[in-house]
Amino acid sequence: MTEPTPEAPEAPELQAHKSGFASFVGRPNAGKSTLTNALVGSKVVITSSKPQTTRTVVRGIVHRPDAQLILVDTPGLHRPRTLLGERLNDLVKTTLAEVDVVAVCFPANEKIGPGDRFIVKEMGKVKRTTKVAIATKTDLATPEQLGQHLLDIATLGAETGTDWAEIVPVSAQAGHQVQLLADLLVGLLPEGPQLYPDGDLSDAPEEIIVAELIREAALEGVRDELPHSIAVVVEEMNLREDRPADKPLLDIHANLYVERDSQKGIMIGHKGARLKDVGTRARQQIEALLGTPVYLDLHIKIAKDWQRDPRQLRKLGF
């Protein structure tokens, strides 16, 4: 008697590839940039303890076999006090209407306040986009604080008519639940092809990222009134000629703009010590990012009240 032939196991279904855009929004300094860098696995946006440091919408790209997740890091939404502030807010609103998922960041070590409510209401005007809530900086909160924080996020959603697809606690600093967040965001993306080549981590031009790294170095340790007054423009960025191929040197000439004479003095520091320190730290970050030795030539210039002047804002790239 012949034995029955066992049935061949069914071939597993091939999962369709997904691709799409997710945007992190939140109050200034809510941990959006740190989270973007943690998900991408490399530094593509500047982070600083100073609020309102992100000014350009940088896309960080997460490559996976099953998906490509493009992260749009926006400036913090806030009530604007200058023309620059208004332009940053317009940039955020335009971005929100174009992405697949909007993720609102609520730092777990801070109570939810009027600023958060303002952002969620603004976000509510964008009807079709899927909304996710992220409790960031969970490493800075006690379990009790975190539990209450998650309840408060759910309550804010109910009060504003926002339907959260997910509420996720995450610590980018400690790496806690970052992978879970990536999985959840990918799950909310539409099916689609790869949008960027393998290896690309951002679609921002290198000059923009270099300018941001210089500005990050300049922001460290400055007084509260100065951060918003700092802008950086990379004037030239070229590999130095007549160098052997195995010993390249990248020449970068950049201008750091402030609004007043007194600010110029602060940035230069005693006998130029502060500017030298900014240059050293920025150069180290740029070399780590680009993998090439760098000669950084940095100059401080005054652009009087540039945050309120449309002509100056255009010149500085806003």
PDB file of N, CA and C in Angstrom, residues 33 43-58 73-76 84 88 91 207-222 226-234 252 254-258 267 274-275 277-279 281-283 285-286 296 298 300 306-307 316 318:
ATOM      1  N   SER A  33      13.819  66.039  16.380  1.00  0.00           N
ATOM      2  CA  SER A  33      15.068  65.850  15.628  1.00  0.00           C
ATOM      3  C   SER A  33      15.836  64.628  16.137  1.00  0.00           C
ATOM      4  N   LYS A  43      23.113  60.984  11.911  1.00  0.00           N
ATOM      5  CA  LYS A  43      22.711  62.359  12.177  1.00  0.00           C
ATOM      6  C   LYS A  43      22.349  63.070  10.879  1.00  0.00           C
ATOM      7  N   VAL A  44      21.067  63.360  10.676  1.00  0.00           N
ATOM      8  CA  VAL A  44      20.663  64.100   9.479  1.00  0.00           C
ATOM      9  C   VAL A  44      20.036  65.441   9.840  1.00  0.00           C
ATOM     10  N   VAL A  45      19.656  65.617  11.116  1.00  0.00           N
ATOM     11  CA  VAL A  45      19.123  66.913  11.535  1.00  0.00           C
ATOM     12  C   VAL A  45      19.796  67.334  12.830  1.00  0.00           C
ATOM     13  N   ILE A  46      19.905  68.658  13.042  1.00  0.00           N
ATOM     14  CA  ILE A  46      20.607  69.120  14.232  1.00  0.00           C
ATOM     15  C   ILE A  46      19.713  68.986  15.453  1.00  0.00           C
ATOM     16  N   THR A  47      20.353  68.747  16.578  1.00  0.00           N
ATOM     17  CA  THR A  47      19.629  68.675  17.846  1.00  0.00           C
ATOM     18  C   THR A  47      20.261  69.677  18.783  1.00  0.00           C
ATOM     19  N   SER A  48      19.454  70.307  19.586  1.00  0.00           N
ATOM     20  CA  SER A  48      19.969  71.297  20.520  1.00  0.00           C
ATOM     21  C   SER A  48      18.985  71.431  21.655  1.00  0.00           C
ATOM     22  N   SER A  49      19.495  71.825  22.831  1.00  0.00           N
ATOM     23  CA  SER A  49      18.588  72.047  23.954  1.00  0.00           C
ATOM     24  C   SER A  49      17.850  73.375  23.776  1.00  0.00           C
ATOM     25  N   LYS A  50      18.289  74.193  22.812  1.00  0.00           N
ATOM     26  CA  LYS A  50      17.596  75.454  22.538  1.00  0.00           C
ATOM     27  C   LYS A  50      16.346  75.156  21.719  1.00  0.00           C
ATOM     28  N   PRO A  51      15.181  75.705  22.129  1.00  0.00           N
ATOM     29  CA  PRO A  51      13.986  75.458  21.331  1.00  0.00           C
ATOM     30  C   PRO A  51      14.076  76.130  19.970  1.00  0.00           C
ATOM     31  N   GLN A  52      13.247  75.643  19.040  1.00  0.00           N
ATOM     32  CA  GLN A  52      13.102  76.260  17.720  1.00  0.00           C
ATOM     33  C   GLN A  52      14.400  76.243  16.924  1.00  0.00           C
ATOM     34  N   THR A  53      15.141  75.139  16.976  1.00  0.00           N
ATOM     35  CA  THR A  53      16.408  75.108  16.240  1.00  0.00           C
ATOM     36  C   THR A  53      16.256  74.574  14.819  1.00  0.00           C
ATOM     37  N   THR A  54      15.178  73.807  14.543  1.00  0.00           N
ATOM     38  CA  THR A  54      15.007  73.282  13.184  1.00  0.00           C
ATOM     39  C   THR A  54      14.352  74.343  12.313  1.00  0.00           C
ATOM     40  N   ARG A  55      14.967  74.645  11.176  1.00  0.00           N
ATOM     41  CA  ARG A  55      14.394  75.666  10.296  1.00  0.00           C
ATOM     42  C   ARG A  55      14.136  75.153   8.891  1.00  0.00           C
ATOM     43  N   THR A  56      14.733  74.052   8.525  1.00  0.00           N
ATOM     44  CA  THR A  56      14.493  73.523   7.187  1.00  0.00           C
ATOM     45  C   THR A  56      13.800  72.176   7.331  1.00  0.00           C
ATOM     46  N   VAL A  57      12.981  71.834   6.356  1.00  0.00           N
ATOM     47  CA  VAL A  57      12.304  70.535   6.399  1.00  0.00           C
ATOM     48  C   VAL A  57      13.271  69.511   5.809  1.00  0.00           C
ATOM     49  N   VAL A  58      13.948  68.770   6.674  1.00  0.00           N
ATOM     50  CA  VAL A  58      14.934  67.789   6.209  1.00  0.00           C
ATOM     51  C   VAL A  58      14.275  66.420   6.176  1.00  0.00           C
ATOM     52  N   ASP A  73      11.225  66.224   8.982  1.00  0.00           N
ATOM     53  CA  ASP A  73      11.424  66.896  10.270  1.00  0.00           C
ATOM     54  C   ASP A  73      11.072  68.366  10.075  1.00  0.00           C
ATOM     55  N   THR A  74      10.028  68.831  10.761  1.00  0.00           N
ATOM     56  CA  THR A  74       9.578  70.207  10.557  1.00  0.00           C
ATOM     57  C   THR A  74      10.025  71.097  11.712  1.00  0.00           C
ATOM     58  N   PRO A  75      10.022  72.422  11.501  1.00  0.00           N
ATOM     59  CA  PRO A  75      10.225  73.316  12.650  1.00  0.00           C
ATOM     60  C   PRO A  75       9.097  73.108  13.648  1.00  0.00           C
ATOM     61  N   GLY A  76       9.320  73.435  14.904  1.00  0.00           N
ATOM     62  CA  GLY A  76       8.253  73.333  15.910  1.00  0.00           C
ATOM     63  C   GLY A  76       7.153  74.340  15.612  1.00  0.00           C
ATOM     64  N   LEU A  84      10.014  85.482  10.282  1.00  0.00           N
ATOM     65  CA  LEU A  84      10.635  84.147  10.203  1.00  0.00           C
ATOM     66  C   LEU A  84       9.693  83.118  10.826  1.00  0.00           C
ATOM     67  N   LEU A  88       8.045  79.819   9.052  1.00  0.00           N
ATOM     68  CA  LEU A  88       8.272  78.455   9.555  1.00  0.00           C
ATOM     69  C   LEU A  88       6.930  77.749   9.757  1.00  0.00           C
ATOM     70  N   LEU A  91       5.450  76.689   6.513  1.00  0.00           N
ATOM     71  CA  LEU A  91       6.199  75.524   6.024  1.00  0.00           C
ATOM     72  C   LEU A  91       5.644  74.238   6.645  1.00  0.00           C
ATOM     73  N   GLU A 207      25.346  71.023   1.407  1.00  0.00           N
ATOM     74  CA  GLU A 207      25.610  72.384   1.920  1.00  0.00           C
ATOM     75  C   GLU A 207      24.633  72.756   3.026  1.00  0.00           C
ATOM     76  N   ILE A 208      23.363  72.330   2.870  1.00  0.00           N
ATOM     77  CA  ILE A 208      22.342  72.650   3.877  1.00  0.00           C
ATOM     78  C   ILE A 208      22.663  71.924   5.186  1.00  0.00           C
ATOM     79  N   ILE A 209      23.009  70.635   5.089  1.00  0.00           N
ATOM     80  CA  ILE A 209      23.316  69.854   6.300  1.00  0.00           C
ATOM     81  C   ILE A 209      24.568  70.414   6.986  1.00  0.00           C
ATOM     82  N   VAL A 210      25.582  70.795   6.189  1.00  0.00           N
ATOM     83  CA  VAL A 210      26.818  71.373   6.754  1.00  0.00           C
ATOM     84  C   VAL A 210      26.496  72.683   7.474  1.00  0.00           C
ATOM     85  N   ALA A 211      25.670  73.532   6.849  1.00  0.00           N
ATOM     86  CA  ALA A 211      25.281  74.802   7.480  1.00  0.00           C
ATOM     87  C   ALA A 211      24.574  74.543   8.807  1.00  0.00           C
ATOM     88  N   GLU A 212      23.713  73.508   8.835  1.00  0.00           N
ATOM     89  CA  GLU A 212      22.985  73.175  10.064  1.00  0.00           C
ATOM     90  C   GLU A 212      23.935  72.681  11.160  1.00  0.00           C
ATOM     91  N   LEU A 213      24.946  71.899  10.771  1.00  0.00           N
ATOM     92  CA  LEU A 213      25.906  71.406  11.775  1.00  0.00           C
ATOM     93  C   LEU A 213      26.721  72.557  12.356  1.00  0.00           C
ATOM     94  N   ILE A 214      27.056  73.542  11.517  1.00  0.00           N
ATOM     95  CA  ILE A 214      27.780  74.726  12.021  1.00  0.00           C
ATOM     96  C   ILE A 214      26.881  75.486  12.991  1.00  0.00           C
ATOM     97  N   ARG A 215      25.600  75.619  12.623  1.00  0.00           N
ATOM     98  CA  ARG A 215      24.668  76.353  13.492  1.00  0.00           C
ATOM     99  C   ARG A 215      24.466  75.617  14.810  1.00  0.00           C
ATOM    100  N   GLU A 216      24.434  74.281  14.761  1.00  0.00           N
ATOM    101  CA  GLU A 216      24.303  73.500  15.995  1.00  0.00           C
ATOM    102  C   GLU A 216      25.482  73.776  16.925  1.00  0.00           C
ATOM    103  N   ALA A 217      26.694  73.788  16.362  1.00  0.00           N
ATOM    104  CA  ALA A 217      27.888  74.066  17.174  1.00  0.00           C
ATOM    105  C   ALA A 217      27.825  75.481  17.739  1.00  0.00           C
ATOM    106  N   ALA A 218      27.307  76.418  16.943  1.00  0.00           N
ATOM    107  CA  ALA A 218      27.225  77.815  17.390  1.00  0.00           C
ATOM    108  C   ALA A 218      26.188  77.999  18.494  1.00  0.00           C
ATOM    109  N   LEU A 219      25.157  77.139  18.506  1.00  0.00           N
ATOM    110  CA  LEU A 219      24.087  77.272  19.499  1.00  0.00           C
ATOM    111  C   LEU A 219      24.512  76.808  20.891  1.00  0.00           C
ATOM    112  N   GLU A 220      25.517  75.939  20.943  1.00  0.00           N
ATOM    113  CA  GLU A 220      25.918  75.380  22.244  1.00  0.00           C
ATOM    114  C   GLU A 220      26.434  76.480  23.168  1.00  0.00           C
ATOM    115  N   GLY A 221      25.805  76.594  24.323  1.00  0.00           N
ATOM    116  CA  GLY A 221      26.323  77.488  25.358  1.00  0.00           C
ATOM    117  C   GLY A 221      26.039  78.965  25.147  1.00  0.00           C
ATOM    118  N   VAL A 222      25.208  79.332  24.161  1.00  0.00           N
ATOM    119  CA  VAL A 222      24.921  80.767  24.001  1.00  0.00           C
ATOM    120  C   VAL A 222      23.709  81.153  24.833  1.00  0.00           C
ATOM    121  N   LEU A 226      20.091  84.758  21.893  1.00  0.00           N
ATOM    122  CA  LEU A 226      20.894  84.655  20.675  1.00  0.00           C
ATOM    123  C   LEU A 226      20.477  83.557  19.693  1.00  0.00           C
ATOM    124  N   PRO A 227      20.018  82.367  20.133  1.00  0.00           N
ATOM    125  CA  PRO A 227      19.800  81.274  19.171  1.00  0.00           C
ATOM    126  C   PRO A 227      19.004  81.636  17.935  1.00  0.00           C
ATOM    127  N   HIS A 228      17.882  82.362  18.114  1.00  0.00           N
ATOM    128  CA  HIS A 228      17.046  82.675  16.948  1.00  0.00           C
ATOM    129  C   HIS A 228      17.718  83.666  16.021  1.00  0.00           C
ATOM    130  N   SER A 229      18.743  84.362  16.528  1.00  0.00           N
ATOM    131  CA  SER A 229      19.411  85.379  15.719  1.00  0.00           C
ATOM    132  C   SER A 229      20.540  84.801  14.869  1.00  0.00           C
ATOM    133  N   ILE A 230      20.819  83.500  15.010  1.00  0.00           N
ATOM    134  CA  ILE A 230      21.940  82.894  14.283  1.00  0.00           C
ATOM    135  C   ILE A 230      21.445  82.229  13.000  1.00  0.00           C
ATOM    136  N   ALA A 231      22.095  82.580  11.894  1.00  0.00           N
ATOM    137  CA  ALA A 231      21.834  81.890  10.618  1.00  0.00           C
ATOM    138  C   ALA A 231      23.190  81.590   9.996  1.00  0.00           C
ATOM    139  N   VAL A 232      23.272  80.494   9.259  1.00  0.00           N
ATOM    140  CA  VAL A 232      24.550  80.108   8.626  1.00  0.00           C
ATOM    141  C   VAL A 232      24.316  79.868   7.139  1.00  0.00           C
ATOM    142  N   VAL A 233      25.215  80.426   6.318  1.00  0.00           N
ATOM    143  CA  VAL A 233      25.173  80.179   4.874  1.00  0.00           C
ATOM    144  C   VAL A 233      26.537  79.661   4.431  1.00  0.00           C
ATOM    145  N   VAL A 234      26.548  78.494   3.777  1.00  0.00           N
ATOM    146  CA  VAL A 234      27.794  77.960   3.206  1.00  0.00           C
ATOM    147  C   VAL A 234      27.983  78.627   1.847  1.00  0.00           C
ATOM    148  N   ILE A 252      35.635  74.384   3.121  1.00  0.00           N
ATOM    149  CA  ILE A 252      34.298  74.945   3.339  1.00  0.00           C
ATOM    150  C   ILE A 252      34.441  76.381   3.838  1.00  0.00           C
ATOM    151  N   ALA A 254      32.167  79.469   5.135  1.00  0.00           N
ATOM    152  CA  ALA A 254      30.796  79.727   5.592  1.00  0.00           C
ATOM    153  C   ALA A 254      30.731  81.038   6.369  1.00  0.00           C
ATOM    154  N   ASN A 255      29.584  81.691   6.270  1.00  0.00           N
ATOM    155  CA  ASN A 255      29.317  82.904   7.047  1.00  0.00           C
ATOM    156  C   ASN A 255      28.252  82.614   8.093  1.00  0.00           C
ATOM    157  N   LEU A 256      28.527  83.073   9.305  1.00  0.00           N
ATOM    158  CA  LEU A 256      27.585  82.927  10.409  1.00  0.00           C
ATOM    159  C   LEU A 256      27.003  84.320  10.665  1.00  0.00           C
ATOM    160  N   TYR A 257      25.690  84.458  10.455  1.00  0.00           N
ATOM    161  CA  TYR A 257      25.049  85.777  10.566  1.00  0.00           C
ATOM    162  C   TYR A 257      24.373  85.953  11.915  1.00  0.00           C
ATOM    163  N   VAL A 258      24.579  87.154  12.503  1.00  0.00           N
ATOM    164  CA  VAL A 258      23.840  87.550  13.701  1.00  0.00           C
ATOM    165  C   VAL A 258      23.182  88.900  13.396  1.00  0.00           C
ATOM    166  N   MET A 267      29.687  85.862  19.868  1.00  0.00           N
ATOM    167  CA  MET A 267      30.034  84.704  19.042  1.00  0.00           C
ATOM    168  C   MET A 267      31.550  84.560  18.857  1.00  0.00           C
ATOM    169  N   ARG A 274      35.818  81.623  21.369  1.00  0.00           N
ATOM    170  CA  ARG A 274      34.520  80.973  21.159  1.00  0.00           C
ATOM    171  C   ARG A 274      34.331  80.548  19.701  1.00  0.00           C
ATOM    172  N   LEU A 275      34.695  81.446  18.774  1.00  0.00           N
ATOM    173  CA  LEU A 275      34.552  81.123  17.354  1.00  0.00           C
ATOM    174  C   LEU A 275      35.439  79.931  16.974  1.00  0.00           C
ATOM    175  N   ASP A 277      36.311  77.518  18.964  1.00  0.00           N
ATOM    176  CA  ASP A 277      35.674  76.330  19.535  1.00  0.00           C
ATOM    177  C   ASP A 277      34.495  75.863  18.659  1.00  0.00           C
ATOM    178  N   VAL A 278      33.691  76.823  18.187  1.00  0.00           N
ATOM    179  CA  VAL A 278      32.567  76.502  17.294  1.00  0.00           C
ATOM    180  C   VAL A 278      33.091  75.822  16.031  1.00  0.00           C
ATOM    181  N   GLY A 279      34.162  76.387  15.455  1.00  0.00           N
ATOM    182  CA  GLY A 279      34.757  75.829  14.241  1.00  0.00           C
ATOM    183  C   GLY A 279      35.266  74.413  14.441  1.00  0.00           C
ATOM    184  N   ARG A 281      34.296  72.161  16.756  1.00  0.00           N
ATOM    185  CA  ARG A 281      33.214  71.199  16.965  1.00  0.00           C
ATOM    186  C   ARG A 281      32.432  70.944  15.671  1.00  0.00           C
ATOM    187  N   ALA A 282      32.207  72.013  14.921  1.00  0.00           N
ATOM    188  CA  ALA A 282      31.480  71.851  13.652  1.00  0.00           C
ATOM    189  C   ALA A 282      32.287  70.991  12.684  1.00  0.00           C
ATOM    190  N   ARG A 283      33.587  71.238  12.610  1.00  0.00           N
ATOM    191  CA  ARG A 283      34.452  70.493  11.682  1.00  0.00           C
ATOM    192  C   ARG A 283      34.426  68.997  12.004  1.00  0.00           C
ATOM    193  N   GLN A 285      32.040  67.263  13.435  1.00  0.00           N
ATOM    194  CA  GLN A 285      30.730  66.709  13.039  1.00  0.00           C
ATOM    195  C   GLN A 285      30.647  66.533  11.523  1.00  0.00           C
ATOM    196  N   ILE A 286      31.153  67.540  10.779  1.00  0.00           N
ATOM    197  CA  ILE A 286      31.093  67.491   9.306  1.00  0.00           C
ATOM    198  C   ILE A 286      31.966  66.348   8.789  1.00  0.00           C
ATOM    199  N   LEU A 296      37.713  74.256   7.580  1.00  0.00           N
ATOM    200  CA  LEU A 296      36.528  75.098   7.747  1.00  0.00           C
ATOM    201  C   LEU A 296      36.939  76.538   8.008  1.00  0.00           C
ATOM    202  N   LEU A 298      35.432  80.095   8.814  1.00  0.00           N
ATOM    203  CA  LEU A 298      34.180  80.610   9.367  1.00  0.00           C
ATOM    204  C   LEU A 298      34.296  82.106   9.649  1.00  0.00           C
ATOM    205  N   ILE A 300      32.026  85.739  10.946  1.00  0.00           N
ATOM    206  CA  ILE A 300      30.797  86.273  11.536  1.00  0.00           C
ATOM    207  C   ILE A 300      30.424  87.555  10.806  1.00  0.00           C
ATOM    208  N   TRP A 306      17.487  90.540  10.705  1.00  0.00           N
ATOM    209  CA  TRP A 306      17.154  89.718   9.529  1.00  0.00           C
ATOM    210  C   TRP A 306      15.864  88.904   9.688  1.00  0.00           C
ATOM    211  N   GLN A 307      15.499  88.583  10.943  1.00  0.00           N
ATOM    212  CA  GLN A 307      14.290  87.761  11.140  1.00  0.00           C
ATOM    213  C   GLN A 307      12.998  88.483  10.744  1.00  0.00           C
ATOM    214  N   LEU A 316      19.042  84.626   3.144  1.00  0.00           N
ATOM    215  CA  LEU A 316      19.512  83.589   4.065  1.00  0.00           C
ATOM    216  C   LEU A 316      18.776  82.261   3.854  1.00  0.00           C
ATOM    217  N   PHE A 318      15.317  81.555   3.577  1.00  0.00           N
ATOM    218  CA  PHE A 318      14.015  81.255   4.183  1.00  0.00           C
ATOM    219  C   PHE A 318      12.890  81.760   3.272  1.00  0.00           C
TER     220      PHE A 318
END
